[in-house]
Amino acid sequence: MHPSSSVADSLPLISAPAARRLFLGAQGLLDDPGRRATAASLQKLIEALGFVQVDTINVVARAHDLTLFSRLDGYRPEQLRKLLEDKRSLF
């Protein structure tokens, strides 16, 4: 790279729709919305996301429940509680 060029000059450009698909796909929001929420699918999703912030504030719903509900059909908060407290298979 030439000393006067920046790193940004060497990066490929992508369209806004392609960037949107890339971002949504990385967050699991382009996956099949009909995936059923099971202990296994819930654990796999959280491991793929890397983490889910467990939120103690309950306005509409707790933030971690909204995150998981938007990605797994039929997700119920007690499923996460079981993975966290009973099985201790996360975090």
MMTF fields as JSON, N, C-alpha, C and O atoms, coordinates in Angstrom:
{
  "mmtfVersion": "1.0.0",
  "mmtfProducer": "UNKNOWN",
  "numBonds": 363,
  "numAtoms": 364,
  "numGroups": 91,
  "numChains": 1,
  "numModels": 1,
  "chainsPerModel": [1],
  "groupsPerChain": [91],
  "chainIdList": ["A"],
  "bondAtomList": [4, 2, 8, 6, 12, 10, 16, 14, 20, 18, 24, 22, 28, 26, 32, 30, 36, 34, 40, 38, 44, 42, 48, 46, 52, 50, 56, 54, 60, 58, 64, 62, 68, 66, 72, 70, 76, 74, 80, 78, 84, 82, 88, 86, 92, 90, 96, 94, 100, 98, 104, 102, 108, 106, 112, 110, 116, 114, 120, 118, 124, 122, 128, 126, 132, 130, 136, 134, 140, 138, 144, 142, 148, 146, 152, 150, 156, 154, 160, 158, 164, 162, 168, 166, 172, 170, 176, 174, 180, 178, 184, 182, 188, 186, 192, 190, 196, 194, 200, 198, 204, 202, 208, 206, 212, 210, 216, 214, 220, 218, 224, 222, 228, 226, 232, 230, 236, 234, 240, 238, 244, 242, 248, 246, 252, 250, 256, 254, 260, 258, 264, 262, 268, 266, 272, 270, 276, 274, 280, 278, 284, 282, 288, 286, 292, 290, 296, 294, 300, 298, 304, 302, 308, 306, 312, 310, 316, 314, 320, 318, 324, 322, 328, 326, 332, 330, 336, 334, 340, 338, 344, 342, 348, 346, 352, 350, 356, 354, 360, 358],
  "bondOrderList": [1, 1, 1, 1, 1, 1, 1, 1, 1, 1, 1, 1, 1, 1, 1, 1, 1, 1, 1, 1, 1, 1, 1, 1, 1, 1, 1, 1, 1, 1, 1, 1, 1, 1, 1, 1, 1, 1, 1, 1, 1, 1, 1, 1, 1, 1, 1, 1, 1, 1, 1, 1, 1, 1, 1, 1, 1, 1, 1, 1, 1, 1, 1, 1, 1, 1, 1, 1, 1, 1, 1, 1, 1, 1, 1, 1, 1, 1, 1, 1, 1, 1, 1, 1, 1, 1, 1, 1, 1, 1],
  "groupList": [{"groupName": "MET", "atomNameList": ["N", "CA", "C", "O"], "elementList": ["N", "C", "C", "O"], "formalChargeList": [0, 0, 0, 0], "bondAtomList": [1, 0, 2, 1, 3, 2], "bondOrderList": [1, 1, 2], "singleLetterCode": "M", "chemCompType": "L-PEPTIDE LINKING"}, {"groupName": "HIS", "atomNameList": ["N", "CA", "C", "O"], "elementList": ["N", "C", "C", "O"], "formalChargeList": [0, 0, 0, 0], "bondAtomList": [1, 0, 2, 1, 3, 2], "bondOrderList": [1, 1, 2], "singleLetterCode": "H", "chemCompType": "L-PEPTIDE LINKING"}, {"groupName": "PRO", "atomNameList": ["N", "CA", "C", "O"], "elementList": ["N", "C", "C", "O"], "formalChargeList": [0, 0, 0, 0], "bondAtomList": [1, 0, 2, 1, 3, 2], "bondOrderList": [1, 1, 2], "singleLetterCode": "P", "chemCompType": "L-PEPTIDE LINKING"}, {"groupName": "SER", "atomNameList": ["N", "CA", "C", "O"], "elementList": ["N", "C", "C", "O"], "formalChargeList": [0, 0, 0, 0], "bondAtomList": [1, 0, 2, 1, 3, 2], "bondOrderList": [1, 1, 2], "singleLetterCode": "S", "chemCompType": "L-PEPTIDE LINKING"}, {"groupName": "VAL", "atomNameList": ["N", "CA", "C", "O"], "elementList": ["N", "C", "C", "O"], "formalChargeList": [0, 0, 0, 0], "bondAtomList": [1, 0, 2, 1, 3, 2], "bondOrderList": [1, 1, 2], "singleLetterCode": "V", "chemCompType": "L-PEPTIDE LINKING"}, {"groupName": "ALA", "atomNameList": ["N", "CA", "C", "O"], "elementList": ["N", "C", "C", "O"], "formalChargeList": [0, 0, 0, 0], "bondAtomList": [1, 0, 2, 1, 3, 2], "bondOrderList": [1, 1, 2], "singleLetterCode": "A", "chemCompType": "L-PEPTIDE LINKING"}, {"groupName": "ASP", "atomNameList": ["N", "CA", "C", "O"], "elementList": ["N", "C", "C", "O"], "formalChargeList": [0, 0, 0, 0], "bondAtomList": [1, 0, 2, 1, 3, 2], "bondOrderList": [1, 1, 2], "singleLetterCode": "D", "chemCompType": "L-PEPTIDE LINKING"}, {"groupName": "LEU", "atomNameList": ["N", "CA", "C", "O"], "elementList": ["N", "C", "C", "O"], "formalChargeList": [0, 0, 0, 0], "bondAtomList": [1, 0, 2, 1, 3, 2], "bondOrderList": [1, 1, 2], "singleLetterCode": "L", "chemCompType": "L-PEPTIDE LINKING"}, {"groupName": "ILE", "atomNameList": ["N", "CA", "C", "O"], "elementList": ["N", "C", "C", "O"], "formalChargeList": [0, 0, 0, 0], "bondAtomList": [1, 0, 2, 1, 3, 2], "bondOrderList": [1, 1, 2], "singleLetterCode": "I", "chemCompType": "L-PEPTIDE LINKING"}, {"groupName": "ARG", "atomNameList": ["N", "CA", "C", "O"], "elementList": ["N", "C", "C", "O"], "formalChargeList": [0, 0, 0, 0], "bondAtomList": [1, 0, 2, 1, 3, 2], "bondOrderList": [1, 1, 2], "singleLetterCode": "R", "chemCompType": "L-PEPTIDE LINKING"}, {"groupName": "PHE", "atomNameList": ["N", "CA", "C", "O"], "elementList": ["N", "C", "C", "O"], "formalChargeList": [0, 0, 0, 0], "bondAtomList": [1, 0, 2, 1, 3, 2], "bondOrderList": [1, 1, 2], "singleLetterCode": "F", "chemCompType": "L-PEPTIDE LINKING"}, {"groupName": "GLY", "atomNameList": ["N", "CA", "C", "O"], "elementList": ["N", "C", "C", "O"], "formalChargeList": [0, 0, 0, 0], "bondAtomList": [1, 0, 2, 1, 3, 2], "bondOrderList": [1, 1, 2], "singleLetterCode": "G", "chemCompType": "PEPTIDE LINKING"}, {"groupName": "GLN", "atomNameList": ["N", "CA", "C", "O"], "elementList": ["N", "C", "C", "O"], "formalChargeList": [0, 0, 0, 0], "bondAtomList": [1, 0, 2, 1, 3, 2], "bondOrderList": [1, 1, 2], "singleLetterCode": "Q", "chemCompType": "L-PEPTIDE LINKING"}, {"groupName": "THR", "atomNameList": ["N", "CA", "C", "O"], "elementList": ["N", "C", "C", "O"], "formalChargeList": [0, 0, 0, 0], "bondAtomList": [1, 0, 2, 1, 3, 2], "bondOrderList": [1, 1, 2], "singleLetterCode": "T", "chemCompType": "L-PEPTIDE LINKING"}, {"groupName": "LYS", "atomNameList": ["N", "CA", "C", "O"], "elementList": ["N", "C", "C", "O"], "formalChargeList": [0, 0, 0, 0], "bondAtomList": [1, 0, 2, 1, 3, 2], "bondOrderList": [1, 1, 2], "singleLetterCode": "K", "chemCompType": "L-PEPTIDE LINKING"}, {"groupName": "GLU", "atomNameList": ["N", "CA", "C", "O"], "elementList": ["N", "C", "C", "O"], "formalChargeList": [0, 0, 0, 0], "bondAtomList": [1, 0, 2, 1, 3, 2], "bondOrderList": [1, 1, 2], "singleLetterCode": "E", "chemCompType": "L-PEPTIDE LINKING"}, {"groupName": "ASN", "atomNameList": ["N", "CA", "C", "O"], "elementList": ["N", "C", "C", "O"], "formalChargeList": [0, 0, 0, 0], "bondAtomList": [1, 0, 2, 1, 3, 2], "bondOrderList": [1, 1, 2], "singleLetterCode": "N", "chemCompType": "L-PEPTIDE LINKING"}, {"groupName": "TYR", "atomNameList": ["N", "CA", "C", "O"], "elementList": ["N", "C", "C", "O"], "formalChargeList": [0, 0, 0, 0], "bondAtomList": [1, 0, 2, 1, 3, 2], "bondOrderList": [1, 1, 2], "singleLetterCode": "Y", "chemCompType": "L-PEPTIDE LINKING"}],
  "groupTypeList": [0, 1, 2, 3, 3, 3, 4, 5, 6, 3, 7, 2, 7, 8, 3, 5, 2, 5, 5, 9, 9, 7, 10, 7, 11, 5, 12, 11, 7, 7, 6, 6, 2, 11, 9, 9, 5, 13, 5, 5, 3, 7, 12, 14, 7, 8, 15, 5, 7, 11, 10, 4, 12, 4, 6, 13, 8, 16, 4, 4, 5, 9, 5, 1, 6, 7, 13, 7, 10, 3, 9, 7, 6, 11, 17, 9, 2, 15, 12, 7, 9, 14, 7, 7, 15, 6, 14, 9, 3, 7, 10],
  "groupIdList": [1, 2, 3, 4, 5, 6, 7, 8, 9, 10, 11, 12, 13, 14, 15, 16, 17, 18, 19, 20, 21, 22, 23, 24, 25, 26, 27, 28, 29, 30, 31, 32, 33, 34, 35, 36, 37, 38, 39, 40, 41, 42, 43, 44, 45, 46, 47, 48, 49, 50, 51, 52, 53, 54, 55, 56, 57, 58, 59, 60, 61, 62, 63, 64, 65, 66, 67, 68, 69, 70, 71, 72, 73, 74, 75, 76, 77, 78, 79, 80, 81, 82, 83, 84, 85, 86, 87, 88, 89, 90, 91],
  "secStructList": [7, 7, 6, 6, 1, 7, 2, 2, 2, 2, 1, 7, 7, 7, 7, 2, 2, 2, 2, 2, 2, 2, 2, 2, 2, 2, 6, 6, 6, 6, 1, 7, 6, 6, 7, 5, 7, 7, 2, 2, 2, 2, 2, 2, 2, 2, 2, 2, 2, 1, 7, 7, 7, 7, 7, 7, 7, 7, 1, 1, 1, 7, 2, 2, 2, 2, 2, 2, 2, 6, 6, 1, 5, 6, 7, 7, 2, 2, 2, 2, 2, 0, 0, 0, 0, 0, 1, 7, 7, 7, 7],
  "xCoordList": [0.85, 0.0, 0.896, 1.894, 0.539, 1.282, 1.139, 0.053, 2.207, 2.158, 1.069, 0.585, 0.675, -0.325, -1.757, -2.704, -1.932, -3.294, -3.743, -2.922, -5.037, -5.574, -6.081, -6.241, -6.328, -6.872, -8.225, -8.55, -9.017, -10.34, -10.255, -11.174, -9.177, -9.02, -8.9, -9.229, -8.44, -8.23, -9.409, -9.394, -10.425, -11.581, -12.572, -12.769, -13.2, -14.206, -15.461, -15.803, -16.132, -17.396, -18.538, -18.504, -19.551, -20.746, -21.95, -21.894, -23.024, -24.235, -24.896, -24.611, -25.774, -26.509, -27.355, -27.364, -28.071, -28.837, -27.942, -28.317, -26.765, -25.845, -25.322, -25.19, -25.028, -24.56, -25.661, -25.39, -26.891, -28.032, -28.181, -28.358, -28.109, -28.214, -27.07, -27.276, -25.879, -24.72, -24.936, -24.698, -25.386, -25.62, -26.739, -26.576, -27.874, -29.004, -28.671, -29.076, -27.932, -27.532, -26.618, -26.758, -25.689, -24.759, -25.487, -25.018, -26.627, -27.405, -28.446, -29.185, -28.505, -29.469, -30.874, -31.82, -31.035, -32.368, -32.85, -33.968, -32.038, -32.47, -32.753, -33.161, -32.537, -32.796, -34.298, -35.096, -34.672, -36.073, -36.809, -36.493, -37.793, -38.507, -39.374, -39.883, -39.548, -40.351, -39.565, -40.114, -38.261, -37.482, -38.121, -38.409, -38.339, -38.95, -37.921, -36.749, -38.386, -37.523, -37.483, -38.464, -36.354, -36.099, -34.842, -34.155, -34.543, -33.317, -32.111, -31.21, -32.097, -30.948, -30.857, -29.77, -32.006, -31.954, -31.636, -30.97, -32.109, -31.818, -30.33, -29.709, -29.766, -28.337, -27.51, -26.556, -27.866, -27.131, -27.192, -26.186, -28.366, -28.518, -27.644, -26.945, -27.674, -26.888, -25.397, -24.63, -24.986, -23.575, -23.19, -22.084, -24.094, -23.811, -23.738, -22.896, -24.622, -24.599, -23.373, -22.898, -22.871, -21.726, -22.139, -21.438, -23.253, -23.787, -25.179, -25.564, -25.914, -27.178, -27.116, -26.889, -27.315, -27.283, -28.52, -29.642, -28.329, -29.446, -29.837, -29.051, -31.061, -31.549, -32.466, -33.362, -32.259, -33.103, -34.282, -35.156, -34.312, -35.41, -36.48, -36.187, -37.729, -38.837, -39.825, -40.652, -39.741, -40.664, -41.732, -42.818, -41.456, -42.351, -42.021, -42.893, -40.767, -40.214, -38.728, -38.183, -38.091, -36.664, -35.917, -36.31, -34.845, -34.122, -33.678, -33.793, -33.173, -32.715, -33.885, -33.722, -35.057, -36.225, -36.658, -37.043, -36.602, -36.937, -35.967, -36.374, -34.682, -33.663, -33.951, -33.899, -34.252, -34.467, -35.838, -35.967, -36.857, -38.203, -38.24, -38.976, -37.449, -37.454, -36.75, -36.836, -36.059, -35.287, -35.772, -35.435, -36.552, -37.03, -38.533, -39.004, -39.281, -40.729, -41.081, -40.559, -41.946, -42.394, -41.461, -41.654, -40.442, -39.519, -40.302, -41.182, -39.968, -40.554, -39.423, -38.433, -39.549, -38.486, -38.027, -36.856, -38.927, -38.516, -37.512, -36.777, -37.474, -36.477, -35.064, -34.152, -34.885, -33.577, -33.23, -32.092, -34.215, -33.968, -33.462, -32.551, -34.047, -33.603, -32.156, -31.375, -31.797, -30.413, -29.441, -28.333, -29.866, -28.994, -28.894, -27.798, -30.032, -30.06, -29.996, -29.228, -30.791, -30.864, -29.701, -28.981, -29.529, -28.489, -27.124, -26.097, -27.11, -25.866, -24.99, -23.77, -25.669, -24.945, -24.553, -23.913, -24.928, -24.538, -23.799, -24.049, -22.914, -22.189, -21.452, -20.782],
  "yCoordList": [-1.17, 0.0, 1.234, 1.294, 2.176, 3.429, 4.19, 4.201, 4.828, 5.531, 6.596, 6.877, 7.189, 8.255, 7.732, 8.5, 6.429, 5.894, 5.397, 5.045, 5.375, 4.935, 3.503, 2.97, 2.898, 1.543, 1.526, 0.566, 2.571, 2.639, 2.579, 2.073, 3.082, 3.041, 1.608, 1.337, 0.698, -0.677, -1.596, -2.766, -1.087, -1.907, -1.945, -0.938, -3.099, -3.168, -2.401, -2.341, -1.828, -1.144, -2.114, -2.894, -2.065, -2.871, -1.952, -0.883, -2.373, -1.552, -1.552, -2.408, -0.591, -0.523, -1.78, -2.312, -2.28, -3.516, -4.71, -5.54, -4.802, -5.898, -5.756, -6.751, -4.543, -4.303, -4.655, -5.229, -4.313, -4.617, -6.135, -6.629, -6.877, -8.339, -8.941, -9.882, -8.399, -8.877, -8.693, -9.611, -7.506, -7.2, -8.067, -8.668, -8.131, -8.911, -10.399, -11.095, -10.881, -12.285, -12.614, -13.667, -11.73, -11.952, -11.977, -12.601, -11.303, -11.264, -12.378, -12.476, -13.219, -14.315, -13.886, -14.645, -12.677, -12.17, -12.524, -12.164, -13.219, -13.691, -15.19, -15.766, -15.817, -17.248, -17.499, -16.568, -18.746, -19.147, -18.682, -19.135, -17.777, -17.291, -18.368, -18.18, -19.487, -20.57, -21.572, -22.58, -21.299, -22.222, -22.304, -21.28, -23.497, -23.673, -23.457, -23.806, -22.878, -22.65, -23.917, -24.282, -24.569, -25.729, -25.407, -24.429, -26.202, -25.964, -25.978, -25.149, -26.924, -27.04, -25.851, -25.317, -25.423, -24.299, -22.996, -22.123, -22.86, -21.668, -21.592, -20.54, -22.696, -22.705, -22.429, -21.653, -23.06, -22.866, -21.404, -20.85, -20.774, -19.373, -18.468, -17.603, -18.654, -17.793, -17.992, -17.03, -19.222, -19.464, -18.805, -18.28, -18.826, -18.183, -16.664, -16.017, -16.094, -14.649, -14.239, -13.109, -15.133, -14.823, -14.465, -14.796, -13.802, -13.455, -12.869, -12.447, -12.85, -12.124, -11.394, -12.009, -10.102, -9.32, -9.641, -9.407, -10.174, -10.464, -9.162, -8.557, -8.751, -7.443, -7.59, -8.435, -6.789, -6.854, -5.894, -5.935, -5.035, -4.073, -4.673, -5.175, -4.62, -5.21, -4.108, -3.709, -3.616, -2.583, -3.273, -3.55, -3.556, -4.378, -5.833, -6.641, -6.134, -7.438, -7.201, -6.19, -8.107, -7.952, -8.068, -8.838, -7.309, -7.194, -8.546, -8.799, -9.414, -10.716, -11.555, -12.33, -11.412, -12.143, -11.617, -12.404, -10.307, -9.743, -10.233, -10.558, -10.285, -10.761, -12.19, -12.504, -13.048, -14.461, -14.697, -15.532, -13.977, -14.117, -13.745, -14.354, -12.746, -12.311, -13.305, -13.185, -14.276, -15.219, -16.663, -17.477, -16.994, -18.369, -18.366, -17.767, -19.034, -19.126, -19.922, -21.017, -19.385, -20.088, -19.977, -20.659, -19.114, -18.931, -18.503, -17.645, -19.114, -18.733, -18.423, -19.153, -17.367, -16.971, -18.087, -18.134, -18.974, -20.053, -21.004, -21.7, -21.041, -21.871, -21.35, -22.136, -20.049, -19.469, -19.672, -19.998, -19.479, -19.671, -21.088, -21.274, -22.084, -23.468, -23.656, -24.318, -23.069, -23.196, -22.496, -22.979, -21.357, -20.587, -21.206, -21.362, -21.555, -21.958, -23.465, -23.944, -24.208, -25.649, -26.39, -27.141, -26.17, -26.892, -26.222, -26.877, -24.929, -24.153, -24.38, -24.515, -24.414, -24.705, -23.447, -23.534, -22.296, -21.021, -20.183, -20.287, -19.379, -18.417, -19.127, -18.483],
  "zCoordList": [0.0, 0.0, 0.0, 0.719, -0.785, -0.873, 0.439, 1.018, 0.926, 2.217, 2.306, 3.402, 1.195, 1.266, 1.147, 1.309, 0.866, 0.762, 2.136, 2.983, 2.335, 3.622, 3.504, 2.406, 4.649, 4.674, 3.982, 3.283, 4.166, 3.548, 2.033, 1.388, 1.451, -0.003, -0.514, -1.669, 0.321, -0.122, 0.194, -0.187, 0.879, 1.224, 0.069, -0.612, -0.157, -1.222, -0.813, 0.368, -1.777, -1.523, -1.77, -2.722, -0.911, -1.141, -1.064, -0.457, -1.678, -1.7, -0.321, 0.516, -0.1, 1.166, 1.382, 2.492, 0.352, 0.572, 0.923, 1.752, 0.3, 0.617, 2.041, 2.753, 2.458, 3.828, 4.825, 5.88, 4.492, 5.357, 5.511, 6.624, 4.396, 4.448, 5.266, 6.032, 5.1, 5.847, 7.35, 8.135, 7.742, 9.153, 9.728, 10.79, 9.03, 9.535, 9.596, 10.526, 8.602, 8.603, 9.767, 10.389, 10.067, 11.18, 12.52, 13.472, 12.594, 13.831, 13.907, 14.887, 12.869, 12.859, 12.508, 12.72, 11.971, 11.671, 10.269, 9.901, 9.482, 8.168, 8.194, 7.185, 9.344, 9.472, 9.432, 9.541, 9.276, 9.212, 10.469, 11.569, 10.32, 11.505, 12.141, 13.246, 11.461, 11.998, 12.822, 13.266, 13.034, 13.872, 15.245, 15.864, 15.712, 17.024, 18.123, 17.984, 19.206, 20.365, 21.204, 21.852, 21.183, 22.041, 22.839, 22.545, 23.825, 24.602, 23.676, 23.806, 22.739, 21.829, 20.877, 20.66, 20.296, 19.352, 20.071, 19.514, 21.306, 22.097, 22.424, 22.272, 22.868, 23.186, 21.937, 21.986, 20.813, 19.561, 19.12, 18.677, 19.237, 18.85, 19.71, 19.182, 21.018, 21.907, 21.661, 21.695, 21.415, 21.106, 19.786, 19.658, 18.797, 17.504, 17.654, 17.03, 18.483, 18.709, 19.525, 19.406, 20.337, 21.182, 22.595, 23.55, 22.735, 24.047, 23.882, 22.791, 24.958, 25.051, 26.377, 27.419, 26.344, 27.578, 28.402, 27.952, 29.6, 30.487, 31.169, 31.899, 30.913, 31.337, 32.541, 32.534, 33.567, 34.761, 34.706, 35.571, 33.7, 33.572, 32.679, 31.594, 33.142, 32.41, 32.032, 32.851, 30.796, 30.336, 29.499, 30.008, 28.24, 27.429, 27.723, 28.045, 27.606, 27.976, 28.201, 27.759, 28.87, 29.118, 27.802, 26.925, 27.663, 26.39, 25.85, 24.651, 26.715, 26.226, 25.719, 24.777, 26.326, 25.831, 24.463, 23.599, 24.253, 22.941, 21.874, 20.759, 22.219, 21.278, 20.848, 19.659, 21.795, 21.493, 20.862, 19.967, 21.315, 20.76, 19.28, 18.504, 18.889, 17.488, 16.574, 15.352, 17.144, 16.335, 16.429, 15.57, 17.448, 17.627, 17.878, 18.845, 17.009, 17.141, 18.393, 18.605, 19.201, 20.395, 21.588, 22.595, 21.483, 22.613, 23.847, 23.773, 24.987, 26.263, 27.246, 27.287, 28.03, 28.961, 29.895, 30.272, 30.269, 31.179, 30.525, 31.225, 29.182, 28.503, 28.78, 29.037, 28.728, 29.02, 30.491, 30.83, 31.355, 32.784, 33.059, 33.865, 32.393, 32.597, 32.151, 32.833, 30.999, 30.529, 31.476, 31.712, 32.013, 32.904, 34.295, 34.834, 34.866, 36.268, 36.476, 37.31, 35.731, 35.957, 35.303, 35.96, 34.004, 33.27, 33.368, 33.194, 33.642, 33.713, 32.474, 32.562, 31.306, 30.069, 29.302, 28.255, 29.81, 29.2, 30.235, 31.436, 29.76, 30.592, 31.703, 32.51]
}
